[in-house]
Amino acid sequence: MDREEFRRQIDLKGRQYDVFDIVMLEKRGIADIGRLPFAVRILVENVLRKLDGRMVHEEDLLKIARWEKTYAEPVEIPYYPARVLMQDFTGVPAVVDLAAMRDAVKDLGGDPKRINPLVPVELIVDHSVQVDYYGTERALNKNVEKEYERNWERYALLKWAKTSFDNFRVVPPNSGICHQVNLEYLGRVVVTEEAGAKARAYPDTLIGTDSHTTMINGIGVMGWGVGGIEAESVMLGQPYYIRIPEVIGVRMVGELDEGITATDLVLTLTELLRTRGVVEKFVEYFGPGVQNLTVPDRATIANMTPEHGATLGFFPVDEKTLDYLRITYREKQAEIVEAYTRELGLFYTGREEPEYTEVIEFDLSSVEPSVAGPSRPQDRIPLREFKKNLAPLFAPLRERNAGSGGVSRLPRGPGSSGSVRVSSRSPRTCHRVDLDGKVAEIGDGSIVVAAITSCTNTSNPSVLIGAGLVAKRAVKRGLRVPPHVKTSLAPGSRVVTRYLEDSGLMPYLEALGFHPVGFGCTTCIGNSGPLHPEMERVISEHDLAVASVLSGNRNFEARIHQSIKWNFLASPMLVVALAIAGRVGVDFEAEPVGYDPNGEPVYLRDIWPKSGEIGELVRGNVCGEFFAAEYERIFIGDALWEGLHVEQTTTFPWDDRSTYVKRPPYFEGMRAGWRVPSDIEGARAIVVVGDSITTDHISPAGGIPEDSPAGRYLMERGVAPRDFNSYGSRRGNHEVMVRGTFANIRMRNLIVAPREGGVTLKFPEHREMPVYDAAVEYGKEGTPLLVLAGKEYGTGSSRDWAAKGTRLLGVKAVIAESFERIHRSNLIGMGVLPLVFREGETRESLGLDGSEAFSIRGVEEIRPRKVLRVKAVKEDGREIDFHVVARLDTEVEVEYYRNGGILPYVLRKMLKV
């Protein structure tokens, strides 16, 4: 089959463009394109356009064009995304890897310039700004200055990459969050490019080094998160091998009731789809209810696709997509998108009837006000049951407080005097805290962080305008936020502040302390900044279970702040209301949000705006001119960015003194050539964990404790604890990151249960020590390591350091009941073997506790899904024999593993080493 048979020209805005027409496959009787889900149609076009008989074969095209609803065994195809999206936490280590690859090529006698992105790469610096300052109009500038002070070495590396690599663009700090910038500006929907005398057009597709890349699915662009190492191989021209997915269709009907937000909707869908089991599947939304959702509503849903485990959360291009492109000042692009997608069968009119693996019916009118927490986004709580649902969490705390001698009371509310007794059904021992002259009372359940943050919700004008209206009504009723609540507003783009100011709502948000603190992820990624020292002291001394509320997508343990035990996701509107209440578990039907200066109660219903009022302000104040003005200078940066001086060199000038950027060791063995992986003998378990272990547990992004191996490493190099910054910001230094692997303070290594934190037992001596120190000891002995885990190992962010750190510790294999998609791929990409117990078997059922010595046989003849034999020898000599399945699902994954990972594979392929 010759792809040229399917090439033709179409007119787009008076210009002739070459396209590859998948509809012609149907006309020629090759495949029934009309029955395919829209997401699969985009894959068909991709394979057809890249059909070359070398990397992409006719067989690949037929596999995807004749898509089946289910597959008994994994079937893979090569896929070429049009571009790569990065953020700085994942982008810095990726750039470090590319720089190290240039060094490796040079050392092997090749041309280092061969290591260069062959597809467009866009990196947005958004993950490093921290909420050090808040509650004043100076907070934004002060936080940005502090950000540069901490991260100038990393930013200099990125600026070097911008000048040294082709096809590499950087959006500087203080500009916005990558996914919101992608949605509002970078997303093309249809790519048009000049190719000599000709022009061509094709669907915009991408992969990103952040799990929430899926947000772009809200405008019909296929994109999802991958590991940084996978992204690097795509940058270098390699295909991304994807398993042909099952596609779950979610048929939406009805419309949201009055007062229901997109946040309530996405939390409900997250709970539903996580329960239904959509891991590693595509989800596609269709049906009449879709037309009742705006693109920002759709983007909110698409953003949280990783939280329910799917790969994709896709909304096909339709009239609402075109409207959004026009609103965001992309009128010309809207015309091109409409013409192309209608011509090529990629436009959804509502009359199409694709086939799906399974169809889930979802009635939008069934959604009710909700929050999620206290530690997982899928744990939705109806707002009407918030107080009742938290009762089991408070029960053991009440017993603890019974003999404490404290006073069970709650502050009556901002603007009032005295206190109100708490009923015996919900006693709450309060502790007075002097916050620089302001006296606060905190106890279990007190909210200490309230953040309007994250691209999940700050991309949606309805909930932000709504939050402004809640603030306006609250301020007019005399309500204030208690002094113990750290408030912040971190918009996902500068357009947000434009329309909040234009609508006159910003002063009311600021009156409640929600001043802009940065244009970046902040609290959502764990950059909440410090709490007041007195707050930290009281929380620690009394072991208080305090809480955060945020309008983000992740609320894992210790992610938001290490002193905060409970974290709840909520809409920006509820974040404002809960900040005023100052505590979680409020029954908003019966209890007031607060009290006015006269002692009169103010209820949530008194300050909650109507949908019509919100819609009117959105239509009148969210203007295309704002998007045009902000995005025309998006790549320029501020004076601090301009002041970063870098030299344009082919290879990076490493500085041995740097504690941020260090040449990694991944290619040091390349000169020795390729070695076939051998069986694993005498391995020890470095960590044993239960279910739903996240990449935050494995590789934390937050603060670096002074007494940790990473903290000691930094202090030995003259870095004061106040300058530690975070693990996330130091991902360009493998020495810091390997010391932080499995070091989350909420990490529960069952080998040392019930103790929490990054510690383990070194066998056979049974010596307790930090995980890193034990790994060093095992390494000196030549002892390989492994990890034992339960279900959903590696959920959460796509951070590749969860796999890199695992590899550098000396871990050869992870045996789990199941893996989250991205982390499994990342392990393979680093040469770590992912293994799963056979159906019906678990660590517990086999009697494994981590004290055993393990041998894994059959690795030398590895192949996709091979069953391997494991022998575990107990300390008393008893043997436990069992079998595991290698989760190398395809031949390509086997090749990656045999080569020690993706990057050595790519380098060998380029240089034929």
GROMACS .gro file of N, CA, C and O in nm, residues 94-141:
model
  192
   94ALA      N    1   1.525   1.646   3.162
   94ALA     CA    2   1.528   1.605   3.021
   94ALA      C    3   1.639   1.679   2.947
   94ALA      O    4   1.712   1.619   2.867
   95VAL      N    5   1.652   1.809   2.972
   95VAL     CA    6   1.760   1.885   2.909
   95VAL      C    7   1.896   1.834   2.958
   95VAL      O    8   1.992   1.823   2.880
   96VAL      N    9   1.906   1.802   3.087
   96VAL     CA   10   2.030   1.745   3.141
   96VAL      C   11   2.064   1.616   3.068
   96VAL      O   12   2.180   1.592   3.030
   97ASP      N   13   1.964   1.531   3.045
   97ASP     CA   14   1.987   1.405   2.974
   97ASP      C   15   2.034   1.432   2.831
   97ASP      O   16   2.127   1.365   2.781
   98LEU      N   17   1.970   1.526   2.761
   98LEU     CA   18   2.009   1.556   2.624
   98LEU      C   19   2.152   1.611   2.620
   98LEU      O   20   2.230   1.579   2.530
   99ALA      N   21   2.185   1.697   2.718
   99ALA     CA   22   2.322   1.749   2.724
   99ALA      C   23   2.422   1.637   2.748
   99ALA      O   24   2.530   1.635   2.689
  100ALA      N   25   2.385   1.543   2.837
  100ALA     CA   26   2.474   1.429   2.862
  100ALA      C   27   2.486   1.340   2.739
  100ALA      O   28   2.594   1.283   2.712
  101MET      N   29   2.378   1.326   2.662
  101MET     CA   30   2.385   1.248   2.539
  101MET      C   31   2.479   1.314   2.438
  101MET      O   32   2.553   1.245   2.367
  102ARG      N   33   2.477   1.447   2.431
  102ARG     CA   34   2.573   1.515   2.343
  102ARG      C   35   2.716   1.484   2.385
  102ARG      O   36   2.803   1.460   2.301
  103ASP      N   37   2.741   1.485   2.517
  103ASP     CA   38   2.874   1.449   2.567
  103ASP      C   39   2.910   1.307   2.527
  103ASP      O   40   3.024   1.279   2.487
  104ALA      N   41   2.813   1.216   2.542
  104ALA     CA   42   2.839   1.075   2.510
  104ALA      C   43   2.872   1.058   2.362
  104ALA      O   44   2.963   0.982   2.325
  105VAL      N   45   2.796   1.126   2.278
  105VAL     CA   46   2.823   1.117   2.133
  105VAL      C   47   2.963   1.170   2.102
  105VAL      O   48   3.039   1.112   2.024
  106LYS      N   49   2.996   1.282   2.164
  106LYS     CA   50   3.130   1.339   2.142
  106LYS      C   51   3.238   1.244   2.189
  106LYS      O   52   3.340   1.224   2.121
  107ASP      N   53   3.218   1.182   2.307
  107ASP     CA   54   3.317   1.088   2.361
  107ASP      C   55   3.333   0.966   2.271
  107ASP      O   56   3.441   0.905   2.267
  108LEU      N   57   3.226   0.928   2.201
  108LEU     CA   58   3.230   0.811   2.113
  108LEU      C   59   3.273   0.847   1.972
  108LEU      O   60   3.267   0.764   1.881
  109GLY      N   61   3.315   0.972   1.952
  109GLY     CA   62   3.367   1.013   1.823
  109GLY      C   63   3.265   1.062   1.724
  109GLY      O   64   3.295   1.081   1.605
  110GLY      N   65   3.143   1.086   1.769
  110GLY     CA   66   3.037   1.132   1.679
  110GLY      C   67   3.018   1.282   1.687
  110GLY      O   68   3.087   1.353   1.762
  111ASP      N   69   2.924   1.332   1.609
  111ASP     CA   70   2.892   1.474   1.608
  111ASP      C   71   2.784   1.502   1.712
  111ASP      O   72   2.671   1.456   1.699
  112PRO      N   73   2.816   1.577   1.818
  112PRO     CA   74   2.717   1.600   1.924
  112PRO      C   75   2.593   1.671   1.876
  112PRO      O   76   2.486   1.662   1.939
  113LYS      N   77   2.600   1.745   1.765
  113LYS     CA   78   2.482   1.815   1.714
  113LYS      C   79   2.376   1.720   1.662
  113LYS      O   80   2.263   1.762   1.633
  114ARG      N   81   2.412   1.593   1.648
  114ARG     CA   82   2.311   1.495   1.609
  114ARG      C   83   2.205   1.479   1.718
  114ARG      O   84   2.094   1.436   1.690
  115ILE      N   85   2.243   1.512   1.839
  115ILE     CA   86   2.145   1.511   1.948
  115ILE      C   87   2.074   1.646   1.944
  115ILE      O   88   2.124   1.747   1.996
  116ASN      N   89   1.959   1.648   1.883
  116ASN     CA   90   1.886   1.772   1.862
  116ASN      C   91   1.739   1.739   1.838
  116ASN      O   92   1.708   1.643   1.767
  117PRO      N   93   1.647   1.812   1.898
  117PRO     CA   94   1.505   1.784   1.875
  117PRO      C   95   1.469   1.792   1.727
  117PRO      O   96   1.501   1.891   1.660
  118LEU      N   97   1.399   1.689   1.679
  118LEU     CA   98   1.353   1.686   1.540
  118LEU      C   99   1.206   1.723   1.530
  118LEU      O  100   1.156   1.740   1.419
  119VAL      N  101   1.138   1.733   1.644
  119VAL     CA  102   1.000   1.782   1.647
  119VAL      C  103   0.996   1.901   1.741
  119VAL      O  104   1.080   1.914   1.830
  120PRO      N  105   0.901   1.991   1.723
  120PRO     CA  106   0.895   2.110   1.809
  120PRO      C  107   0.877   2.073   1.956
  120PRO      O  108   0.796   1.988   1.991
  121VAL      N  109   0.955   2.140   2.040
  121VAL     CA  110   0.946   2.123   2.185
  121VAL      C  111   0.915   2.259   2.246
  121VAL      O  112   0.979   2.359   2.215
  122GLU      N  113   0.815   2.261   2.333
  122GLU     CA  114   0.779   2.383   2.404
  122GLU      C  115   0.784   2.356   2.553
  122GLU      O  116   0.717   2.265   2.604
  123LEU      N  117   0.867   2.430   2.623
  123LEU     CA  118   0.886   2.412   2.767
  123LEU      C  119   0.837   2.537   2.839
  123LEU      O  120   0.880   2.648   2.807
  124ILE      N  121   0.746   2.519   2.933
  124ILE     CA  122   0.690   2.630   3.009
  124ILE      C  123   0.741   2.621   3.152
  124ILE      O  124   0.725   2.518   3.219
  125VAL      N  125   0.805   2.726   3.201
  125VAL     CA  126   0.859   2.728   3.336
  125VAL      C  127   0.746   2.769   3.432
  125VAL      O  128   0.710   2.886   3.440
  126ASP      N  129   0.690   2.672   3.501
  126ASP     CA  130   0.571   2.699   3.584
  126ASP      C  131   0.571   2.629   3.719
  126ASP      O  132   0.490   2.660   3.806
  127HIS      N  133   0.662   2.537   3.740
  127HIS     CA  134   0.655   2.452   3.859
  127HIS      C  135   0.741   2.500   3.977
  127HIS      O  136   0.739   2.437   4.082
  128SER      N  137   0.814   2.609   3.962
  128SER     CA  138   0.914   2.644   4.063
  128SER      C  139   0.874   2.758   4.155
  128SER      O  140   0.932   2.773   4.262
  129VAL      N  141   0.778   2.839   4.115
  129VAL     CA  142   0.738   2.950   4.201
  129VAL      C  143   0.671   2.897   4.327
  129VAL      O  144   0.589   2.806   4.323
  130GLN      N  145   0.709   2.954   4.439
  130GLN     CA  146   0.660   2.907   4.569
  130GLN      C  147   0.592   3.022   4.642
  130GLN      O  148   0.628   3.138   4.625
  131VAL      N  149   0.494   2.987   4.726
  131VAL     CA  150   0.419   3.090   4.799
  131VAL      C  151   0.494   3.125   4.928
  131VAL      O  152   0.455   3.083   5.038
  132ASP      N  153   0.602   3.200   4.914
  132ASP     CA  154   0.673   3.250   5.032
  132ASP      C  155   0.602   3.373   5.087
  132ASP      O  156   0.598   3.395   5.208
  133TYR      N  157   0.550   3.455   4.996
  133TYR     CA  158   0.481   3.578   5.034
  133TYR      C  159   0.336   3.568   4.988
  133TYR      O  160   0.308   3.517   4.879
  134TYR      N  161   0.246   3.621   5.068
  134TYR     CA  162   0.104   3.613   5.034
  134TYR      C  163   0.029   3.724   5.108
  134TYR      O  164   0.081   3.786   5.200
  135GLY      N  165  -0.092   3.749   5.063
  135GLY     CA  166  -0.179   3.839   5.136
  135GLY      C  167  -0.152   3.986   5.116
  135GLY      O  168  -0.213   4.069   5.185
  136THR      N  169  -0.061   4.023   5.025
  136THR     CA  170  -0.035   4.164   4.995
  136THR      C  171  -0.016   4.181   4.846
  136THR      O  172   0.012   4.085   4.773
  137GLU      N  173  -0.024   4.305   4.801
  137GLU     CA  174  -0.005   4.333   4.658
  137GLU      C  175   0.140   4.314   4.615
  137GLU      O  176   0.168   4.304   4.496
  138ARG      N  177   0.232   4.306   4.711
  138ARG     CA  178   0.374   4.284   4.680
  138ARG      C  179   0.408   4.137   4.666
  138ARG      O  180   0.519   4.103   4.627
  139ALA      N  181   0.314   4.048   4.700
  139ALA     CA  182   0.345   3.905   4.705
  139ALA      C  183   0.396   3.852   4.571
  139ALA      O  184   0.493   3.776   4.566
  140LEU      N  185   0.331   3.891   4.462
  140LEU     CA  186   0.368   3.838   4.330
  140LEU      C  187   0.514   3.870   4.297
  140LEU      O  188   0.593   3.779   4.266
  141ASN      N  189   0.551   3.996   4.303
  141ASN     CA  190   0.688   4.034   4.267
  141ASN      C  191   0.790   3.974   4.362
  141ASN      O  192   0.898   3.931   4.319
   0.00000   0.00000   0.00000
